[in-house]
Amino acid sequence: YQYKYGQGAGSSFDENGDPYYSYGASEDGPNTGSTSSAWGPAFNGQYFYQYDPAIGGQSEERQLWRPYTDNRKDFWQTGVTLNNNVSLQGGNDNGSMRMSIGHQKNEWIMPNTGFERVTAAINANYQISERIKLTTSFNYNNRWSDNLPSTGYNNGSIAYFMIFQNPNVDLNWLKPIWNNGQQNISQIQPFSSYIDNPYLIAYEATNPLQSHQIVGNMAANIKITDNLDLMLRTALNTYNQNREQHRPYSINRYRAGFYKRQDVYKQEVNTDFLLSYNPKFSENFSVSASLGGNARDTKYKNIEASVEGLVVPDVYMLTNGVNSPVVQANDSNESVNSLYGLVTLGYKDVVFVDVTGRNDWSSTLPKENGSYFYPSVNTSFILSDIFNLKNTTAIDYLKYRFSFARVGWGAEPYDTQRTYNYSSFPASAQLPTTLYNPNLKPEITTSYETGIELYMFKKRINLDATVYNTTTENQIISMPMNYSTGYNYARINAGKIRNRGVELLLGGKIIDNDKFKWGATANWTKNWNRVMELPDGVEGQQVIAEAGTATILAKVGGTTTAIYGYGFVRSPDGQIVYDGGIPAYPDKIEYIGDASPKWKAGLTNNFTIGNFTLSATIDGQYGGIIYSMTHHKLTEQGKLTDTYAGREEGVIVGDGVVQNADGSYSPNTVSVATPTWYAKYYRRANIESNSFDASYIKLREVSLAFNLPKKWLKGSALQSAQLSVYGRNLAIISDFPIYDPETAALNGNSLVPGMEMGQMPSPATYGFNLKLNL
């Protein structure tokens, strides 16, 4: 951020030709204090009529023109998370039990946000007879919050306010929230009715949450014979959530307030059995076989009710609406029944083969496509034993593995049927905007993987290397449609996507003795993504996602993370072409870059000296790009240090060429006003000028642990004790000019890679742990 120049549009000058500032019209000139831009005068000790928080308007006297360099940073606070956990466990020859309870309290870096959570768990097993063993596990999770922060690029988000905050505005002016005598009615909003007061967003425009979740299962393991076992199990995963939105009077989107309540219930019940047979044939051969089945039933209920316009301010009830609540319901049910089998073969503990087969019957697919089968084969060979390498080489252990697997998925509920959406008007409905598909097929992913696992020099060095190839066919997606059809999207089976990759893991005990140990692990991964086929009926390209003016397009031969948009018009030698002093607008979008990195890597070092263990992890990625809408907006408004060029001159002559009437090119010599040049060069639609290299290196984590010596604990009730301190996200090296390059935009419920739109800060985390075992 820049704090050298203040608020203004860059077009207001006094009688001497010097830029001036005036909050409201004054004897100095017309009002310049209603813009969100910072193209105003430099901070050089001048005095102007400015906003006076004491009177809520223009100051009676001219005030010092000065920057407030912490007027963004001071809004944030140091967040604190406190975790306490207690567990008890015990047992005897017939069974055991473990119970734990935990409490977590979080205060986030944004004021008045955070959550509390209480968890309780119990796990037990008991041998009720010689052949029957019962097990059970239940977990309860209660999470609640008075306010979860709003995110994204919208004027209800703190990130949005930070973009529009001006250098000459003191954050403290906005802290009272309400204008005098207008409590809960009119917010302090001195500079623009479009930008909400940040403390109103934090303390009044809240998003409360109440959540209760139960996850548990009960199982019986029955030993029918010495070689035949039967497992019977039922499992439950259910949660209830109450979500609310409180929007006070005078907020930008709802001047008379708004209240929304959402009740969400989801239940998933799994009932399964597994019959396992483990015969003993000989010392050289081992065989085991299993046959199982599963029935999964999922129920989802969502009721939303909202009122726009509150009769009594700051009273958030559905009965406090100016009009009757608008109520919508969204219920869905899904069932999947499955049968599966597994055969495991072994020879002399050096060759292993696993063969599986599974068939699913899904209720969300049409009957003719609802049944789908998918198999897998996994093999491994202990080459170090087969070829007796341990006695002839430095190799301690060498395993080769190869696997083939196919996995199927069904559709979302009701994608194959004609349904109607709820309408806001009683006794009415509205047509859906997504076209159903009665012929949907299951989505199928086929993968091949091969690799080795190697230990050498008395296990001082280990290597794990994997190569994989994954192909996904018949992806079920929503494809944009021409609006003239009456639909925005259509549910279709997409074409074919292939991913190929390499994963390498190298570890070593560099120093290993009683006094000092140093171990290190490095990993490196690379993925090649390729669009092999597009859906039937799609010619040329398919829109995967859109964020702002950037588009992720899939083309045959391309990738599913390719970013397209408008760039610069360039001459044959690559120079930017100008028209009237600003970059020329191209006729069509073009490929800008790919959101996916070329590769990712990480390195972890562990050092042990006596009872101390120090660990440090560095990771990062190389390549990929990010389109930043925040950068566009901040540059357009003159909020970044990169906008200093041309400030004092008031005009800029862009570095590039113009096209002459005869088709030749000559240097650009046309000057334009500085704010205009930045606004056009970094316009929102110019994806090229607002995209940046996404490469980074992060100091991901550093931790230091101390195990108290046993002699210190002698005579106490403690068996062991450990104290550790740690830090996460401690430092970063990156060319990304705004926030954290490890980002993605949120488009509805989907994360869109390579897009940054109103990102929240990424905090460093410091903490300590104390573990006591009695």
PDB file of N, CA and C in Angstrom, residues 343-375:
ATOM      1  N   VAL A 343      -9.871 -60.544  -2.888  1.00  0.00           N
ATOM      2  CA  VAL A 343      -9.048 -61.743  -2.785  1.00  0.00           C
ATOM      3  C   VAL A 343      -7.594 -61.309  -2.675  1.00  0.00           C
ATOM      4  N   THR A 344      -6.903 -61.815  -1.671  1.00  0.00           N
ATOM      5  CA  THR A 344      -5.497 -61.494  -1.460  1.00  0.00           C
ATOM      6  C   THR A 344      -4.672 -62.764  -1.562  1.00  0.00           C
ATOM      7  N   LEU A 345      -3.646 -62.733  -2.432  1.00  0.00           N
ATOM      8  CA  LEU A 345      -2.765 -63.882  -2.640  1.00  0.00           C
ATOM      9  C   LEU A 345      -1.346 -63.502  -2.252  1.00  0.00           C
ATOM     10  N   GLY A 346      -0.645 -64.434  -1.613  1.00  0.00           N
ATOM     11  CA  GLY A 346       0.739 -64.197  -1.254  1.00  0.00           C
ATOM     12  C   GLY A 346       1.594 -65.420  -1.496  1.00  0.00           C
ATOM     13  N   TYR A 347       2.841 -65.184  -1.888  1.00  0.00           N
ATOM     14  CA  TYR A 347       3.776 -66.288  -2.124  1.00  0.00           C
ATOM     15  C   TYR A 347       5.076 -65.995  -1.393  1.00  0.00           C
ATOM     16  N   LYS A 348       5.363 -66.821  -0.381  1.00  0.00           N
ATOM     17  CA  LYS A 348       6.605 -66.750   0.386  1.00  0.00           C
ATOM     18  C   LYS A 348       6.871 -65.362   0.968  1.00  0.00           C
ATOM     19  N   ASP A 349       5.831 -64.604   1.198  1.00  0.00           N
ATOM     20  CA  ASP A 349       5.954 -63.242   1.740  1.00  0.00           C
ATOM     21  C   ASP A 349       6.822 -62.331   0.869  1.00  0.00           C
ATOM     22  N   VAL A 350       6.892 -62.659  -0.442  1.00  0.00           N
ATOM     23  CA  VAL A 350       7.668 -61.806  -1.348  1.00  0.00           C
ATOM     24  C   VAL A 350       6.844 -61.330  -2.530  1.00  0.00           C
ATOM     25  N   VAL A 351       5.758 -62.015  -2.829  1.00  0.00           N
ATOM     26  CA  VAL A 351       4.869 -61.618  -3.918  1.00  0.00           C
ATOM     27  C   VAL A 351       3.454 -61.543  -3.365  1.00  0.00           C
ATOM     28  N   PHE A 352       2.781 -60.394  -3.622  1.00  0.00           N
ATOM     29  CA  PHE A 352       1.427 -60.183  -3.120  1.00  0.00           C
ATOM     30  C   PHE A 352       0.547 -59.652  -4.246  1.00  0.00           C
ATOM     31  N   VAL A 353      -0.670 -60.168  -4.312  1.00  0.00           N
ATOM     32  CA  VAL A 353      -1.643 -59.711  -5.308  1.00  0.00           C
ATOM     33  C   VAL A 353      -2.986 -59.530  -4.611  1.00  0.00           C
ATOM     34  N   ASP A 354      -3.568 -58.347  -4.756  1.00  0.00           N
ATOM     35  CA  ASP A 354      -4.913 -58.053  -4.247  1.00  0.00           C
ATOM     36  C   ASP A 354      -5.821 -57.760  -5.434  1.00  0.00           C
ATOM     37  N   VAL A 355      -6.951 -58.435  -5.493  1.00  0.00           N
ATOM     38  CA  VAL A 355      -7.926 -58.226  -6.553  1.00  0.00           C
ATOM     39  C   VAL A 355      -9.259 -57.877  -5.896  1.00  0.00           C
ATOM     40  N   THR A 356      -9.860 -56.775  -6.306  1.00  0.00           N
ATOM     41  CA  THR A 356     -11.147 -56.361  -5.752  1.00  0.00           C
ATOM     42  C   THR A 356     -12.146 -56.119  -6.871  1.00  0.00           C
ATOM     43  N   GLY A 357     -13.391 -56.203  -6.513  1.00  0.00           N
ATOM     44  CA  GLY A 357     -14.469 -55.868  -7.435  1.00  0.00           C
ATOM     45  C   GLY A 357     -15.631 -55.299  -6.645  1.00  0.00           C
ATOM     46  N   ARG A 358     -16.255 -54.268  -7.170  1.00  0.00           N
ATOM     47  CA  ARG A 358     -17.363 -53.619  -6.461  1.00  0.00           C
ATOM     48  C   ARG A 358     -18.425 -53.210  -7.480  1.00  0.00           C
ATOM     49  N   ASN A 359     -19.667 -53.371  -7.082  1.00  0.00           N
ATOM     50  CA  ASN A 359     -20.787 -52.927  -7.908  1.00  0.00           C
ATOM     51  C   ASN A 359     -21.710 -52.060  -7.062  1.00  0.00           C
ATOM     52  N   ASP A 360     -22.013 -50.867  -7.586  1.00  0.00           N
ATOM     53  CA  ASP A 360     -22.911 -49.937  -6.907  1.00  0.00           C
ATOM     54  C   ASP A 360     -24.211 -49.816  -7.672  1.00  0.00           C
ATOM     55  N   TRP A 361     -25.297 -49.605  -6.921  1.00  0.00           N
ATOM     56  CA  TRP A 361     -26.592 -49.276  -7.495  1.00  0.00           C
ATOM     57  C   TRP A 361     -27.012 -47.932  -6.890  1.00  0.00           C
ATOM     58  N   SER A 362     -27.025 -46.893  -7.720  1.00  0.00           N
ATOM     59  CA  SER A 362     -27.269 -45.536  -7.225  1.00  0.00           C
ATOM     60  C   SER A 362     -28.668 -45.068  -7.581  1.00  0.00           C
ATOM     61  N   SER A 363     -29.344 -44.453  -6.603  1.00  0.00           N
ATOM     62  CA  SER A 363     -30.698 -43.947  -6.832  1.00  0.00           C
ATOM     63  C   SER A 363     -30.711 -42.641  -7.619  1.00  0.00           C
ATOM     64  N   THR A 364     -29.550 -41.980  -7.772  1.00  0.00           N
ATOM     65  CA  THR A 364     -29.521 -40.682  -8.447  1.00  0.00           C
ATOM     66  C   THR A 364     -29.290 -40.795  -9.945  1.00  0.00           C
ATOM     67  N   LEU A 365     -29.118 -42.020 -10.446  1.00  0.00           N
ATOM     68  CA  LEU A 365     -28.927 -42.237 -11.875  1.00  0.00           C
ATOM     69  C   LEU A 365     -30.156 -42.923 -12.451  1.00  0.00           C
ATOM     70  N   PRO A 366     -30.394 -42.778 -13.750  1.00  0.00           N
ATOM     71  CA  PRO A 366     -31.510 -43.518 -14.364  1.00  0.00           C
ATOM     72  C   PRO A 366     -31.305 -45.017 -14.212  1.00  0.00           C
ATOM     73  N   LYS A 367     -32.407 -45.771 -14.205  1.00  0.00           N
ATOM     74  CA  LYS A 367     -32.332 -47.199 -13.919  1.00  0.00           C
ATOM     75  C   LYS A 367     -31.391 -47.936 -14.861  1.00  0.00           C
ATOM     76  N   GLU A 368     -31.398 -47.545 -16.138  1.00  0.00           N
ATOM     77  CA  GLU A 368     -30.572 -48.260 -17.097  1.00  0.00           C
ATOM     78  C   GLU A 368     -29.075 -47.983 -16.890  1.00  0.00           C
ATOM     79  N   ASN A 369     -28.725 -46.890 -16.177  1.00  0.00           N
ATOM     80  CA  ASN A 369     -27.322 -46.571 -15.919  1.00  0.00           C
ATOM     81  C   ASN A 369     -26.979 -46.615 -14.433  1.00  0.00           C
ATOM     82  N   GLY A 370     -27.932 -46.986 -13.602  1.00  0.00           N
ATOM     83  CA  GLY A 370     -27.734 -46.896 -12.162  1.00  0.00           C
ATOM     84  C   GLY A 370     -26.845 -47.958 -11.576  1.00  0.00           C
ATOM     85  N   SER A 371     -26.570 -49.033 -12.316  1.00  0.00           N
ATOM     86  CA  SER A 371     -25.689 -50.083 -11.839  1.00  0.00           C
ATOM     87  C   SER A 371     -24.346 -49.971 -12.556  1.00  0.00           C
ATOM     88  N   TYR A 372     -23.264 -49.912 -11.782  1.00  0.00           N
ATOM     89  CA  TYR A 372     -21.943 -49.797 -12.409  1.00  0.00           C
ATOM     90  C   TYR A 372     -20.924 -50.556 -11.565  1.00  0.00           C
ATOM     91  N   PHE A 373     -20.021 -51.234 -12.275  1.00  0.00           N
ATOM     92  CA  PHE A 373     -19.023 -52.107 -11.666  1.00  0.00           C
ATOM     93  C   PHE A 373     -17.644 -51.491 -11.827  1.00  0.00           C
ATOM     94  N   TYR A 374     -16.832 -51.613 -10.790  1.00  0.00           N
ATOM     95  CA  TYR A 374     -15.448 -51.145 -10.928  1.00  0.00           C
ATOM     96  C   TYR A 374     -14.504 -52.036 -10.123  1.00  0.00           C
ATOM     97  N   PRO A 375     -13.444 -52.498 -10.783  1.00  0.00           N
ATOM     98  CA  PRO A 375     -12.487 -53.424 -10.166  1.00  0.00           C
ATOM     99  C   PRO A 375     -11.170 -52.728  -9.816  1.00  0.00           C
TER     100      PRO A 375
END
